[in-house]
CSV table of C-alpha atoms in Angstrom, one decimal:
chain,number,residue,atom,x,y,z
A,1,UNK,CA,0.0,0.0,0.0
A,2,UNK,CA,1.2,3.5,-0.7
A,3,UNK,CA,1.2,5.8,2.2
A,4,UNK,CA,-0.4,8.7,0.4
A,5,UNK,CA,-3.3,6.9,-1.2
A,6,UNK,CA,-3.8,3.8,0.8
A,7,UNK,CA,-3.9,1.8,-2.5
A,8,UNK,CA,-1.7,-1.1,-3.4
A,9,UNK,CA,1.0,0.0,-5.8
A,10,UNK,CA,0.6,-1.1,-9.4
A,11,UNK,CA,2.8,-3.8,-10.9
A,12,UNK,CA,4.6,-1.1,-12.9
A,13,UNK,CA,5.2,1.0,-9.7
A,14,UNK,CA,6.5,-2.1,-7.9
A,15,UNK,CA,8.9,-2.9,-10.8
A,16,UNK,CA,10.2,0.7,-10.7
A,17,UNK,CA,10.7,0.6,-7.0
A,18,UNK,CA,12.6,-2.7,-7.4
A,19,UNK,CA,14.8,-1.3,-10.2
A,20,UNK,CA,15.6,1.8,-8.1
A,21,UNK,CA,16.5,-0.5,-5.2
A,22,UNK,CA,18.8,-2.6,-7.4
A,23,UNK,CA,20.5,0.6,-8.7
A,24,UNK,CA,21.0,1.9,-5.2
A,25,UNK,CA,22.4,-1.5,-4.0
A,26,UNK,CA,24.7,-1.6,-7.1
A,27,UNK,CA,25.9,1.9,-6.4
A,28,UNK,CA,26.7,1.0,-2.8
A,29,UNK,CA,28.8,-2.0,-4.0
A,30,UNK,CA,30.6,0.0,-6.8
A,31,UNK,CA,31.3,2.9,-4.5
A,32,UNK,CA,32.6,0.5,-1.9
A,33,UNK,CA,34.9,-1.2,-4.4
A,34,UNK,CA,36.1,1.7,-6.5
A,35,UNK,CA,35.6,4.8,-4.4
A,36,UNK,CA,33.5,7.7,-5.5
A,37,UNK,CA,35.9,9.3,-7.9
A,38,UNK,CA,36.6,6.1,-9.9
A,39,UNK,CA,33.1,4.8,-9.9
A,40,UNK,CA,31.2,5.2,-13.1
A,41,UNK,CA,27.5,5.1,-14.0
A,42,UNK,CA,28.5,2.3,-16.5
A,43,UNK,CA,29.9,0.2,-13.6
A,44,UNK,CA,26.8,0.8,-11.5
A,45,UNK,CA,24.4,-0.2,-14.3
A,46,UNK,CA,26.5,-3.3,-15.1
A,47,UNK,CA,26.4,-4.3,-11.4
A,48,UNK,CA,22.6,-3.7,-11.3
A,49,UNK,CA,22.0,-5.5,-14.7
A,50,UNK,CA,20.4,-2.3,-16.0
A,51,UNK,CA,20.9,0.1,-18.9
A,52,UNK,CA,22.2,3.7,-18.7
A,53,UNK,CA,18.8,4.8,-19.9
A,54,UNK,CA,17.2,3.0,-16.9
A,55,UNK,CA,19.7,4.7,-14.6
A,56,UNK,CA,18.8,8.1,-15.9
A,57,UNK,CA,15.1,7.4,-15.4
A,58,UNK,CA,15.8,7.1,-11.7
A,59,UNK,CA,18.8,9.4,-11.1
A,60,UNK,CA,20.3,12.4,-12.7
A,61,UNK,CA,23.9,11.8,-11.6
A,62,UNK,CA,26.4,9.8,-9.6
A,63,UNK,CA,25.9,12.4,-6.8
A,64,UNK,CA,22.1,11.7,-6.7
A,65,UNK,CA,22.6,7.9,-6.5
A,66,UNK,CA,25.1,8.2,-3.6
A,67,UNK,CA,22.7,10.4,-1.8
A,68,UNK,CA,20.0,7.7,-2.2
A,69,UNK,CA,22.5,5.1,-0.9
A,70,UNK,CA,23.1,7.4,2.2
A,71,UNK,CA,19.4,7.6,2.8
A,72,UNK,CA,19.1,3.8,2.7
A,73,UNK,CA,22.0,3.3,5.0
A,74,UNK,CA,20.7,6.0,7.4
A,75,UNK,CA,17.2,4.5,7.6
A,76,UNK,CA,18.4,0.9,8.1
A,77,UNK,CA,21.6,1.3,10.2
A,78,UNK,CA,22.3,4.8,11.5
A,79,UNK,CA,18.9,6.2,12.7
A,80,UNK,CA,18.2,3.1,14.8
A,81,UNK,CA,21.5,3.7,16.6
A,82,UNK,CA,20.5,7.3,17.3
A,83,UNK,CA,17.2,6.1,18.6
A,84,UNK,CA,19.2,3.8,20.9
A,85,UNK,CA,21.3,6.8,22.0
A,86,UNK,CA,18.0,8.5,23.0
A,87,UNK,CA,17.1,5.6,25.2
A,88,UNK,CA,20.4,5.4,27.2
A,89,UNK,CA,21.5,7.2,30.3
A,90,UNK,CA,23.9,9.9,28.8
A,91,UNK,CA,25.6,10.3,32.1
A,92,UNK,CA,26.6,6.6,32.2
A,93,UNK,CA,30.2,6.1,30.9
A,94,UNK,CA,29.4,2.4,30.4
A,95,UNK,CA,26.3,3.0,28.3
A,96,UNK,CA,27.9,5.9,26.3
A,97,UNK,CA,31.0,3.8,25.6
A,98,UNK,CA,28.9,0.9,24.4
A,99,UNK,CA,27.0,3.2,22.1
A,100,UNK,CA,30.3,4.7,20.7
A,101,UNK,CA,31.7,1.2,20.3
A,102,UNK,CA,28.6,0.2,18.3
A,103,UNK,CA,28.8,3.2,16.1
A,104,UNK,CA,32.5,2.4,15.4
A,105,UNK,CA,31.5,-1.2,14.5
A,106,UNK,CA,28.9,0.2,12.1
A,107,UNK,CA,31.6,2.3,10.4
A,108,UNK,CA,34.0,-0.5,10.3
A,109,UNK,CA,31.5,-2.7,8.6
A,110,UNK,CA,30.9,0.0,6.0
A,111,UNK,CA,34.5,1.2,5.9
A,112,UNK,CA,35.0,1.5,2.1
A,113,UNK,CA,31.6,3.1,1.5
A,114,UNK,CA,32.3,5.6,4.3
A,115,UNK,CA,35.6,6.6,2.6
A,116,UNK,CA,33.8,6.9,-0.8
A,117,UNK,CA,31.2,9.1,0.9
A,118,UNK,CA,33.8,11.5,2.1
A,119,UNK,CA,35.3,11.6,-1.4
A,120,UNK,CA,31.8,12.5,-2.7
A,121,UNK,CA,31.5,15.3,-0.2
A,122,UNK,CA,34.8,16.8,-1.3
A,123,UNK,CA,34.1,16.3,-5.0
A,124,UNK,CA,30.5,17.4,-5.1
A,125,UNK,CA,29.9,20.3,-2.7
A,126,UNK,CA,26.1,20.2,-3.3
A,127,UNK,CA,26.1,16.9,-1.4
A,128,UNK,CA,27.1,18.8,1.8
A,129,UNK,CA,23.5,20.0,2.3
A,130,UNK,CA,22.2,16.4,1.9
A,131,UNK,CA,24.8,15.2,4.4
A,132,UNK,CA,23.8,17.9,6.9
A,133,UNK,CA,20.2,17.0,6.5
A,134,UNK,CA,21.1,13.5,7.5
A,135,UNK,CA,22.8,14.7,10.6
A,136,UNK,CA,19.8,16.8,11.4
A,137,UNK,CA,17.7,13.6,11.2
A,138,UNK,CA,19.9,12.1,13.9
A,139,UNK,CA,19.1,15.2,16.1
A,140,UNK,CA,15.4,14.6,15.5
A,141,UNK,CA,15.8,10.9,16.4
A,142,UNK,CA,17.3,11.7,19.8
A,143,UNK,CA,15.0,14.4,21.4
A,144,UNK,CA,15.4,13.0,25.0
A,145,UNK,CA,19.1,12.9,24.7
A,146,UNK,CA,19.3,16.4,23.3
A,147,UNK,CA,17.0,17.9,25.9
A,148,UNK,CA,19.4,16.8,28.7
A,149,UNK,CA,22.4,18.6,27.2
A,150,UNK,CA,24.1,21.3,29.3
A,151,UNK,CA,22.9,24.2,27.0
A,152,UNK,CA,19.7,26.0,26.2
A,153,UNK,CA,17.4,24.9,23.4
A,154,UNK,CA,18.8,27.5,21.1
A,155,UNK,CA,22.2,25.9,21.3
A,156,UNK,CA,21.3,22.2,21.5
A,157,UNK,CA,20.9,21.6,17.7
A,158,UNK,CA,24.2,23.3,16.9
A,159,UNK,CA,26.0,21.4,19.7
A,160,UNK,CA,24.6,18.1,18.6
A,161,UNK,CA,25.5,18.8,15.0
A,162,UNK,CA,29.1,19.6,16.2
A,163,UNK,CA,29.3,16.4,18.1
A,164,UNK,CA,28.1,14.3,15.1
A,165,UNK,CA,30.4,16.2,12.7
A,166,UNK,CA,33.4,15.7,15.0
A,167,UNK,CA,32.5,12.0,15.4
A,168,UNK,CA,32.2,11.6,11.6
A,169,UNK,CA,35.5,13.3,10.8
A,170,UNK,CA,37.7,11.6,13.4
A,171,UNK,CA,36.3,8.2,12.5
A,172,UNK,CA,36.9,8.9,8.8
A,173,UNK,CA,40.6,9.7,9.6
A,174,UNK,CA,40.8,6.6,11.7
A,175,UNK,CA,39.3,4.3,9.0
A,176,UNK,CA,41.8,5.6,6.4
A,177,UNK,CA,44.7,5.1,8.8
A,178,UNK,CA,45.5,8.8,8.8
A,179,UNK,CA,44.8,8.8,12.6
A,180,UNK,CA,46.6,5.8,14.0
A,181,UNK,CA,44.7,5.6,17.3
A,182,UNK,CA,44.1,2.3,19.0
A,183,UNK,CA,40.4,1.5,18.8
A,184,UNK,CA,40.0,1.4,22.6
A,185,UNK,CA,41.6,4.8,23.0
A,186,UNK,CA,39.3,6.2,20.3
A,187,UNK,CA,36.2,4.8,22.1
A,188,UNK,CA,37.4,6.3,25.4
A,189,UNK,CA,38.1,9.8,24.0
A,190,UNK,CA,34.8,9.9,22.1
A,191,UNK,CA,32.9,8.7,25.2
A,192,UNK,CA,34.5,11.5,27.2
A,193,UNK,CA,33.6,14.1,24.5
A,194,UNK,CA,30.0,13.0,24.3
A,195,UNK,CA,29.7,12.7,28.1
A,196,UNK,CA,31.0,16.2,28.7
A,197,UNK,CA,27.8,17.6,27.2
A,198,UNK,CA,26.0,16.6,30.4
């Protein structure tokens, strides 16, 4: 059923959704293998078993398809983790460290795609707004957590965005090997950083 009409989608609409899903999945695989810069639409369509024309029915560019892959990853893996953040006791070092550890595990499992995503952000500046919107969705997923931060409501969104951006950047450097920290030390430092907001 479609949310807007309450009617079951037509067979054609279901096929279009499935084709789009395959293209997004193929893009995820190609970006993970080749990076953003070296990935081509031809490689994505080959991986999906689709034509270039089919690709362009669904997406206007490589940037648009990586944005769709981000949305899929956020919906299935990242937003549930921020909802879990909202449920924990932010003043508990143990709970915060476990949450940070779980976030690192997620990034480790998606290492190559995370690196490709950072390439995309530096190559296609218009993607920065899409990325920021994603971080804002994390803020919206954790209202209880945010409400307990040591700042007024006018500062809470900015402080939360800064925490997420800082987490994103240091983990990117760690994943690429540019920041040669031991994993345990990284978890400890990030736990202290996030705990200091309370």
